Amino acid sequence: MSSLSLLYLMCQTPGYSQRKMGMTRRTFLMELARKKGFRVESELSDSVTHIVAEKNSYPEVLDWLRGQGVGDSSRFELLDISWFTACMEAGRPVDSEMKHRLMEQGYSPPLNIPESEALPFVASKVSQYSCQRKTTLNNCNKKFTDAFEIMAENYEFKENEIFCLEFLRAASVLKFLPFPVIRMKDIQGLPCMGDRVRDVIEEIIEEGESSRAKEVLNDERYKSFKQFTSVFGVGVKTSEKWYRMGLRTLEDIKADKSLKLSKMQKAGFLYYEDLVSCVSKAEADAVSLIVRNTVCTFLPDALVTITGGFRRGKKTGHDIDFLITNPGPREDDDLLHKVVDLWKKQGLLLYCDIIESTFLKEQMPSRKVDAMDSFQKCFAILKLCQPRVDNSCYNTSKNIDMAEVKDWKAIRVDLIIAPFEQYAFALLGWTGSRQFGRDLRRYAIHEKKMILDNHALYDRKKRIFLKARSEEEIFAHLDLDYVEPWERNA
Ligand code: DCT
Ligand code: MG
């Protein structure tokens, strides 16, 4: 019997219900497997390759693994007892099939449910559009999608949009998969799996990592662009210019006094450390309170909604995006100016750039998949005061002047002002993810002959604008099932 197949049978742990495998049953199954020549571990160790659970859901097993200090569950095959039974019947480890694997969406079919009644995963039914897939933040294929995102970013730096999108689309499909890919057969029939993508997947399956992604991470140009674009106000174009000038690091940029930095880039360098450290959910909630209070001082009925990644349930973000609208009859074109003026007076505003609206009445939606919208908006950096940590326990000998301890953090905030009748479109667009938005617009054009942007939806066949007061209505106009914000993490 092959000793390669190492099993760990999950057993009942305190806090979980009796649905799990009991101790007696576990001992019995372990003995049975050992008699048949399998190596079965009593403790989780590095040599374990297969974990078998009975009546446990995939999230429960992941939770349990986290509790055991395992961050990367992809080194194990997580299997239902049905696989174990098949092995016992065959007297050898059988190849695990889809039906044996613990999966993200729905439980793998327990033994007492006939297979015909369990809903199988059908790769050919997976849509090429992420707006027809529900993608939560539970990504079982992080080791693949991380590599794809590195490849995509490198192509973005090279302004190769086609290859960039190819890897972003592939990453989005694997984020949706309810199981980890462990062999090439698993991606058979899935959309967006071109040759370049398959090569990366194959290598990761075989070698555990992608040499191409590794090469990119070590590439001088990529490393410079990565540093440059991490500065607020610096995009690919500026990075390209700096790189051509022979500049390679942020130190080079800071040292070159001949460079003319924009006001935005100066702020980017000034608050660099704060801005590269992620915004937490707690910080987003604190800023949200400030934004709401200030907006409501001027427009008590205004609707202020957190959009972007935080609306999709992310725990961190690079900025906080707010959408503001006024449902009442009173429009106030000066609102944004009043808000930032008050923050200036209160000493809360570190930077701001207000862009005025360029929206024209009955303006045709943009066909561009990555178009900027025409709302009035403000890209700001706010000073978020943080409660001082009590250092008294170790500060007694050295008398540090508390006034010198920085007790605030610079936070990037985007404020978008949308007229009430465009609010649903703006909310849908600004909630993202970027890939989800791209695919919604691509789907609208190619499948429905409609044009969607952050302002409106236009039906080209009927030659009319389709109104919507909610996101649900926009999905309905497009004949799409509604996708909740936390399912838009494509
Ligand atoms: N968006 C848009 N038009 C723009 C910029 C962004 O429609 N000109 C959309 C796409 C995603 C969403 O708004 C929020 O953008 P980001 O803040 O860049 O993305 P995020 O998903 O919030 O990610 P992060 O957590 O990094 O902020
Ligand atoms: Mg954001």
PDB file of C-alpha atoms in Angstrom, residues 103-244:
ATOM      1  CA  MET A 103     -16.276  23.019  -1.478  1.00  0.00           C
ATOM      2  CA  GLU A 104     -17.042  26.619  -0.824  1.00  0.00           C
ATOM      3  CA  GLN A 105     -20.609  26.822  -2.065  1.00  0.00           C
ATOM      4  CA  GLY A 106     -22.875  24.172  -0.598  1.00  0.00           C
ATOM      5  CA  TYR A 107     -21.577  21.117   1.179  1.00  0.00           C
ATOM      6  CA  SER A 108     -20.083  18.209  -0.630  1.00  0.00           C
ATOM      7  CA  PRO A 109     -22.830  15.634  -0.782  1.00  0.00           C
ATOM      8  CA  PRO A 110     -22.971  13.573   2.406  1.00  0.00           C
ATOM      9  CA  LEU A 111     -23.232   9.839   1.904  1.00  0.00           C
ATOM     10  CA  ASN A 112     -26.920   9.622   2.652  1.00  0.00           C
ATOM     11  CA  ILE A 113     -27.888  12.004  -0.178  1.00  0.00           C
ATOM     12  CA  PRO A 114     -28.078  10.300  -3.569  1.00  0.00           C
ATOM     13  CA  GLU A 115     -25.566  11.845  -5.950  1.00  0.00           C
ATOM     14  CA  SER A 116     -28.304  12.592  -8.459  1.00  0.00           C
ATOM     15  CA  GLU A 117     -29.859  15.044  -5.977  1.00  0.00           C
ATOM     16  CA  ALA A 118     -26.633  16.898  -5.210  1.00  0.00           C
ATOM     17  CA  LEU A 119     -25.976  19.837  -7.528  1.00  0.00           C
ATOM     18  CA  PRO A 120     -22.739  19.130  -9.380  1.00  0.00           C
ATOM     19  CA  PHE A 121     -20.398  21.904 -10.458  1.00  0.00           C
ATOM     20  CA  VAL A 122     -20.503  22.232 -14.239  1.00  0.00           C
ATOM     21  CA  ALA A 123     -17.493  24.082 -15.643  1.00  0.00           C
ATOM     22  CA  SER A 124     -19.080  24.687 -19.039  1.00  0.00           C
ATOM     23  CA  LYS A 125     -21.957  26.552 -17.344  1.00  0.00           C
ATOM     24  CA  VAL A 126     -19.612  29.125 -15.773  1.00  0.00           C
ATOM     25  CA  SER A 127     -20.235  32.453 -17.509  1.00  0.00           C
ATOM     26  CA  GLN A 128     -17.378  34.397 -19.084  1.00  0.00           C
ATOM     27  CA  TYR A 129     -18.896  37.536 -17.469  1.00  0.00           C
ATOM     28  CA  SER A 130     -18.188  38.033 -13.767  1.00  0.00           C
ATOM     29  CA  CYS A 131     -21.565  39.807 -13.405  1.00  0.00           C
ATOM     30  CA  GLN A 132     -23.106  36.347 -13.896  1.00  0.00           C
ATOM     31  CA  ARG A 133     -20.956  34.777 -11.200  1.00  0.00           C
ATOM     32  CA  LYS A 134     -21.271  35.327  -7.468  1.00  0.00           C
ATOM     33  CA  THR A 135     -17.782  35.882  -6.120  1.00  0.00           C
ATOM     34  CA  THR A 136     -17.279  36.297  -2.384  1.00  0.00           C
ATOM     35  CA  LEU A 137     -14.008  37.087  -0.618  1.00  0.00           C
ATOM     36  CA  ASN A 138     -13.414  33.359   0.092  1.00  0.00           C
ATOM     37  CA  ASN A 139     -10.790  32.625  -2.500  1.00  0.00           C
ATOM     38  CA  CYS A 140      -9.690  28.960  -2.565  1.00  0.00           C
ATOM     39  CA  ASN A 141      -7.172  29.624  -5.319  1.00  0.00           C
ATOM     40  CA  LYS A 142      -5.073  32.440  -3.902  1.00  0.00           C
ATOM     41  CA  LYS A 143      -1.762  30.928  -4.958  1.00  0.00           C
ATOM     42  CA  PHE A 144      -2.914  31.057  -8.591  1.00  0.00           C
ATOM     43  CA  THR A 145      -4.727  34.401  -8.466  1.00  0.00           C
ATOM     44  CA  ASP A 146      -1.787  36.118  -6.714  1.00  0.00           C
ATOM     45  CA  ALA A 147       0.498  34.984  -9.552  1.00  0.00           C
ATOM     46  CA  PHE A 148      -2.046  36.125 -12.184  1.00  0.00           C
ATOM     47  CA  GLU A 149      -2.352  39.538 -10.557  1.00  0.00           C
ATOM     48  CA  ILE A 150       1.420  39.994 -10.627  1.00  0.00           C
ATOM     49  CA  MET A 151       1.449  39.043 -14.334  1.00  0.00           C
ATOM     50  CA  ALA A 152      -1.490  41.404 -15.027  1.00  0.00           C
ATOM     51  CA  GLU A 153       0.152  44.292 -13.205  1.00  0.00           C
ATOM     52  CA  ASN A 154       3.366  43.803 -15.187  1.00  0.00           C
ATOM     53  CA  TYR A 155       1.378  43.944 -18.432  1.00  0.00           C
ATOM     54  CA  GLU A 156      -0.416  47.041 -17.144  1.00  0.00           C
ATOM     55  CA  PHE A 157       2.990  48.665 -16.559  1.00  0.00           C
ATOM     56  CA  LYS A 158       3.858  47.747 -20.159  1.00  0.00           C
ATOM     57  CA  GLU A 159       0.485  49.175 -21.267  1.00  0.00           C
ATOM     58  CA  ASN A 160      -0.399  45.826 -22.797  1.00  0.00           C
ATOM     59  CA  GLU A 161      -4.121  45.930 -22.045  1.00  0.00           C
ATOM     60  CA  ILE A 162      -5.029  42.694 -23.802  1.00  0.00           C
ATOM     61  CA  PHE A 163      -2.620  40.469 -21.841  1.00  0.00           C
ATOM     62  CA  CYS A 164      -3.378  42.375 -18.648  1.00  0.00           C
ATOM     63  CA  LEU A 165      -7.117  41.723 -18.978  1.00  0.00           C
ATOM     64  CA  GLU A 166      -6.475  38.096 -19.919  1.00  0.00           C
ATOM     65  CA  PHE A 167      -4.837  37.474 -16.527  1.00  0.00           C
ATOM     66  CA  LEU A 168      -7.368  39.598 -14.610  1.00  0.00           C
ATOM     67  CA  ARG A 169     -10.259  37.651 -16.168  1.00  0.00           C
ATOM     68  CA  ALA A 170      -8.588  34.332 -15.369  1.00  0.00           C
ATOM     69  CA  ALA A 171      -7.978  35.447 -11.765  1.00  0.00           C
ATOM     70  CA  SER A 172     -11.616  36.412 -11.515  1.00  0.00           C
ATOM     71  CA  VAL A 173     -12.786  32.959 -12.719  1.00  0.00           C
ATOM     72  CA  LEU A 174     -10.553  31.130 -10.212  1.00  0.00           C
ATOM     73  CA  LYS A 175     -11.744  33.410  -7.379  1.00  0.00           C
ATOM     74  CA  PHE A 176     -15.246  32.212  -8.145  1.00  0.00           C
ATOM     75  CA  LEU A 177     -14.413  28.477  -8.120  1.00  0.00           C
ATOM     76  CA  PRO A 178     -15.835  26.785  -5.008  1.00  0.00           C
ATOM     77  CA  PHE A 179     -12.856  24.397  -4.776  1.00  0.00           C
ATOM     78  CA  PRO A 180      -9.063  24.658  -5.015  1.00  0.00           C
ATOM     79  CA  VAL A 181      -7.581  23.669  -8.358  1.00  0.00           C
ATOM     80  CA  ILE A 182      -5.209  20.764  -7.844  1.00  0.00           C
ATOM     81  CA  ARG A 183      -4.881  19.309 -11.318  1.00  0.00           C
ATOM     82  CA  MET A 184      -5.297  20.571 -14.885  1.00  0.00           C
ATOM     83  CA  LYS A 185      -8.520  18.585 -15.235  1.00  0.00           C
ATOM     84  CA  ASP A 186     -10.116  20.946 -12.700  1.00  0.00           C
ATOM     85  CA  ILE A 187     -10.025  23.903 -15.123  1.00  0.00           C
ATOM     86  CA  GLN A 188     -11.328  21.940 -18.092  1.00  0.00           C
ATOM     87  CA  GLY A 189     -14.261  23.720 -19.717  1.00  0.00           C
ATOM     88  CA  LEU A 190     -13.839  26.946 -17.734  1.00  0.00           C
ATOM     89  CA  PRO A 191     -13.899  30.272 -19.612  1.00  0.00           C
ATOM     90  CA  CYS A 192     -10.886  32.618 -19.833  1.00  0.00           C
ATOM     91  CA  MET A 193      -8.268  29.859 -19.548  1.00  0.00           C
ATOM     92  CA  GLY A 194      -5.970  30.706 -22.465  1.00  0.00           C
ATOM     93  CA  ASP A 195      -2.569  29.123 -23.092  1.00  0.00           C
ATOM     94  CA  ARG A 196      -0.575  31.761 -21.195  1.00  0.00           C
ATOM     95  CA  VAL A 197      -2.870  31.285 -18.195  1.00  0.00           C
ATOM     96  CA  ARG A 198      -2.766  27.483 -18.393  1.00  0.00           C
ATOM     97  CA  ASP A 199       1.044  27.500 -18.463  1.00  0.00           C
ATOM     98  CA  VAL A 200       1.127  29.428 -15.185  1.00  0.00           C
ATOM     99  CA  ILE A 201      -1.461  27.120 -13.595  1.00  0.00           C
ATOM    100  CA  GLU A 202       0.377  23.998 -14.722  1.00  0.00           C
ATOM    101  CA  GLU A 203       3.670  25.185 -13.282  1.00  0.00           C
ATOM    102  CA  ILE A 204       2.095  26.138  -9.950  1.00  0.00           C
ATOM    103  CA  ILE A 205       0.440  22.707  -9.724  1.00  0.00           C
ATOM    104  CA  GLU A 206       3.731  20.963 -10.481  1.00  0.00           C
ATOM    105  CA  GLU A 207       6.282  23.227  -8.796  1.00  0.00           C
ATOM    106  CA  GLY A 208       4.214  25.014  -6.183  1.00  0.00           C
ATOM    107  CA  GLU A 209       5.067  28.418  -7.670  1.00  0.00           C
ATOM    108  CA  SER A 210       5.277  30.257 -10.977  1.00  0.00           C
ATOM    109  CA  SER A 211       8.742  31.000 -12.322  1.00  0.00           C
ATOM    110  CA  ARG A 212       7.225  33.665 -14.602  1.00  0.00           C
ATOM    111  CA  ALA A 213       5.618  35.534 -11.707  1.00  0.00           C
ATOM    112  CA  LYS A 214       8.880  35.186  -9.785  1.00  0.00           C
ATOM    113  CA  GLU A 215      10.818  36.625 -12.720  1.00  0.00           C
ATOM    114  CA  VAL A 216       8.431  39.582 -12.811  1.00  0.00           C
ATOM    115  CA  LEU A 217       8.898  40.216  -9.078  1.00  0.00           C
ATOM    116  CA  ASN A 218      12.672  40.342  -9.632  1.00  0.00           C
ATOM    117  CA  ASP A 219      12.459  42.441 -12.784  1.00  0.00           C
ATOM    118  CA  GLU A 220      14.086  45.859 -12.411  1.00  0.00           C
ATOM    119  CA  ARG A 221      11.469  47.711 -14.437  1.00  0.00           C
ATOM    120  CA  TYR A 222       8.575  46.061 -12.568  1.00  0.00           C
ATOM    121  CA  LYS A 223      10.169  46.808  -9.193  1.00  0.00           C
ATOM    122  CA  SER A 224      10.613  50.498 -10.093  1.00  0.00           C
ATOM    123  CA  PHE A 225       7.079  50.857 -11.478  1.00  0.00           C
ATOM    124  CA  LYS A 226       5.683  49.125  -8.398  1.00  0.00           C
ATOM    125  CA  GLN A 227       7.433  51.653  -6.142  1.00  0.00           C
ATOM    126  CA  PHE A 228       6.549  54.670  -8.282  1.00  0.00           C
ATOM    127  CA  THR A 229       2.857  53.790  -8.637  1.00  0.00           C
ATOM    128  CA  SER A 230       2.579  53.236  -4.885  1.00  0.00           C
ATOM    129  CA  VAL A 231       2.765  57.032  -4.552  1.00  0.00           C
ATOM    130  CA  PHE A 232      -0.603  58.846  -4.612  1.00  0.00           C
ATOM    131  CA  GLY A 233      -0.789  60.790  -7.892  1.00  0.00           C
ATOM    132  CA  VAL A 234       1.731  58.655  -9.779  1.00  0.00           C
ATOM    133  CA  GLY A 235       0.414  56.463 -12.587  1.00  0.00           C
ATOM    134  CA  VAL A 236       1.958  54.372 -15.317  1.00  0.00           C
ATOM    135  CA  LYS A 237       2.699  57.373 -17.580  1.00  0.00           C
ATOM    136  CA  THR A 238       4.713  59.236 -14.930  1.00  0.00           C
ATOM    137  CA  SER A 239       6.497  56.022 -13.917  1.00  0.00           C
ATOM    138  CA  GLU A 240       7.478  55.461 -17.536  1.00  0.00           C
ATOM    139  CA  LYS A 241       8.904  59.007 -17.753  1.00  0.00           C
ATOM    140  CA  TRP A 242      10.905  58.607 -14.546  1.00  0.00           C
ATOM    141  CA  TYR A 243      12.163  55.170 -15.549  1.00  0.00           C
ATOM    142  CA  ARG A 244      13.344  56.499 -18.917  1.00  0.00           C
TER     143      ARG A 244
END
